[in-house]
Amino acid sequence: MRWWDLDRVMELELELFPEDAWSRGMFWSELADARHPLATRHYIVAEDAAADTIGGGRLVGYAGLAAIAGTGDVQTIAAARDQWGTGLGARLLADLMHQATAFECHEVLLEVRVDNLRAQRLYERFGFEPIGFRKGYYQPGNVDALVMRMTEPSSVQGTTTDG
């Protein structure tokens, strides 16, 4: 993900997460720590391969990881609704786990809405396990987050379907 992707990222962000979308500033802040020798962030975008335009294809997904002191944290992951069930979510998550290994993370954490069962099933297939809750984490809707943890992200290989 680069700064020039942000218009398309924000469009998808607002479509998928209308109540608790990240701001453009949040993405800018994350990208500021993604491309330098001591980077602790990794952000990617996925484009529709069928679309071949000057500005790139249609953005159909994105994901981001933070890594500090051996712990990775999935900051965000999103796939366009018409991509659900195609394996895109799994490919994005696999890329993050590959990067967590490159960052030498021994564990990866994430928060997921308690009402997002589709995402929870994907994370479970990758080996994430529930470890707790964060009450009212997603605002302004006051929705709880399920905290999940995976140890040894280097063990993730070939998981490519997200049902």
C-alpha positions as CSV (number, residue, x, y, z in Angstrom):
1,M,0.0,0.0,0.0
2,R,1.3,3.4,-0.9
3,W,-0.1,6.9,-0.4
4,W,-1.6,7.0,-3.9
5,D,-3.8,4.0,-2.9
6,L,-5.5,5.8,-0.1
7,D,-8.5,7.2,-2.1
8,R,-9.4,3.6,-3.1
9,V,-8.6,2.2,0.3
10,M,-10.8,4.8,2.0
11,E,-13.7,4.1,-0.5
12,L,-13.6,0.4,0.5
13,E,-13.0,1.1,4.2
14,L,-16.1,3.3,4.3
15,E,-18.2,0.8,2.4
16,L,-17.2,-2.1,4.7
17,F,-16.9,-0.4,8.0
18,P,-19.3,2.6,7.9
19,E,-19.6,2.9,11.7
20,D,-16.0,2.4,12.7
21,A,-13.9,3.1,9.7
22,W,-10.3,4.2,10.0
23,S,-9.6,7.8,9.0
24,R,-7.2,8.8,6.2
25,G,-4.9,10.1,8.9
26,M,-4.7,6.7,10.6
27,F,-3.7,5.1,7.3
28,W,-1.1,7.9,6.7
29,S,0.3,7.3,10.2
30,E,0.7,3.6,9.6
31,L,2.2,4.0,6.1
32,A,4.8,6.5,7.6
33,D,6.4,3.5,9.4
34,A,6.1,1.0,6.5
35,R,8.9,1.7,4.1
36,H,12.3,2.3,5.7
37,P,15.1,0.1,7.0
38,L,13.7,0.0,10.6
39,A,10.0,-0.3,9.5
40,T,7.6,-2.0,11.9
41,R,4.6,-1.9,9.6
42,H,3.6,-3.8,6.5
43,Y,0.6,-2.8,4.3
44,I,-0.6,-4.4,1.1
45,V,-3.4,-3.9,-1.4
46,A,-5.1,-6.4,-3.7
47,E,-6.4,-5.3,-7.1
48,D,-8.8,-7.0,-9.5
49,A,-6.5,-8.6,-12.1
50,A,-9.2,-8.3,-14.8
51,A,-9.2,-4.5,-14.6
52,D,-6.3,-3.0,-16.5
53,T,-6.4,0.8,-16.2
54,I,-3.8,3.5,-15.9
55,G,-4.5,4.1,-12.3
56,G,-4.3,0.4,-11.5
57,G,-7.1,-2.1,-11.2
58,R,-10.1,-1.9,-8.9
59,L,-8.9,-2.2,-5.3
60,V,-10.6,-5.3,-3.8
61,G,-8.7,-5.7,-0.6
62,Y,-6.1,-4.5,1.8
63,A,-4.3,-5.6,5.0
64,G,-1.8,-4.3,7.5
65,L,0.5,-5.6,10.2
66,A,2.4,-3.9,13.0
67,A,5.4,-5.7,14.6
68,I,7.1,-4.7,17.8
69,A,9.4,-6.7,20.1
70,G,8.5,-10.1,18.6
71,T,4.7,-9.6,18.6
72,G,2.8,-8.9,15.4
73,D,-0.6,-7.3,15.4
74,V,-3.0,-7.5,12.5
75,Q,-4.1,-3.8,12.3
76,T,-6.6,-4.2,9.5
77,I,-7.8,-6.6,6.8
78,A,-10.6,-6.1,4.4
79,A,-11.9,-7.8,1.2
80,A,-14.7,-6.3,-1.0
81,R,-18.0,-8.0,-0.6
82,D,-17.9,-9.5,-4.1
83,Q,-14.6,-11.1,-3.2
84,W,-16.0,-13.0,-0.1
85,G,-15.5,-16.7,-0.6
86,T,-12.8,-16.4,-3.2
87,G,-9.8,-16.9,-1.0
88,L,-8.8,-13.3,-1.1
89,G,-9.0,-12.9,2.7
90,A,-6.9,-15.9,3.2
91,R,-4.3,-14.7,0.7
92,L,-4.1,-11.3,2.5
93,L,-3.8,-13.0,5.9
94,A,-1.1,-15.4,4.6
95,D,0.9,-12.4,3.3
96,L,0.7,-10.8,6.8
97,M,1.8,-14.1,8.5
98,H,4.8,-14.3,6.0
99,Q,5.7,-10.8,6.9
100,A,5.3,-11.5,10.6
101,T,7.9,-14.3,10.2
102,A,10.2,-11.8,8.4
103,F,9.8,-9.4,11.3
104,E,10.7,-12.4,13.6
105,C,7.4,-12.4,15.4
106,H,6.8,-15.3,17.7
107,E,3.1,-14.5,18.1
108,V,0.5,-12.5,16.2
109,L,-2.6,-10.9,17.8
110,L,-5.7,-9.4,16.4
111,E,-9.1,-8.0,17.4
112,V,-12.3,-9.0,15.5
113,R,-15.8,-7.9,16.1
114,V,-17.8,-10.5,18.1
115,D,-20.5,-10.4,15.4
116,N,-18.1,-11.1,12.5
117,L,-18.3,-14.9,12.4
118,R,-16.9,-15.1,8.9
119,A,-13.7,-13.4,9.9
120,Q,-13.4,-15.5,13.1
121,R,-13.7,-18.7,11.1
122,L,-10.9,-17.5,8.8
123,Y,-8.6,-16.7,11.7
124,E,-9.3,-20.0,13.4
125,R,-8.3,-21.9,10.2
126,F,-5.0,-20.1,10.4
127,G,-4.5,-21.2,14.0
128,F,-5.7,-18.1,15.9
129,E,-7.3,-18.9,19.2
130,P,-9.5,-16.7,21.3
131,I,-7.8,-15.2,24.4
132,G,-10.2,-12.5,25.6
133,F,-12.5,-9.7,24.9
134,R,-12.3,-5.9,24.7
135,K,-15.6,-4.4,25.8
136,G,-16.9,-1.6,23.6
137,Y,-13.8,-1.7,21.5
138,Y,-15.5,-0.8,18.2
139,Q,-17.0,2.7,18.4
140,P,-19.4,4.4,18.1
141,G,-21.4,1.2,18.0
142,N,-20.0,0.0,21.3
143,V,-19.4,-3.5,19.8
144,D,-17.1,-5.8,21.7
145,A,-13.9,-7.2,20.2
146,L,-12.8,-10.8,20.4
147,V,-9.0,-10.9,20.9
148,M,-7.3,-13.8,19.1
149,R,-3.7,-15.0,19.2
150,M,-1.6,-17.3,17.1
151,T,1.8,-18.6,18.1
152,E,4.5,-19.4,15.5
153,P,3.2,-17.5,12.4
154,S,6.1,-19.2,10.5
155,S,4.0,-22.4,10.5
156,V,1.3,-20.9,8.2
157,Q,1.7,-22.4,4.7
158,G,-0.7,-22.8,1.8
159,T,-3.9,-21.7,3.5
160,T,-5.7,-20.1,0.6
161,T,-9.5,-20.4,1.1
162,D,-11.7,-18.1,3.1
163,G,-15.1,-19.7,2.6
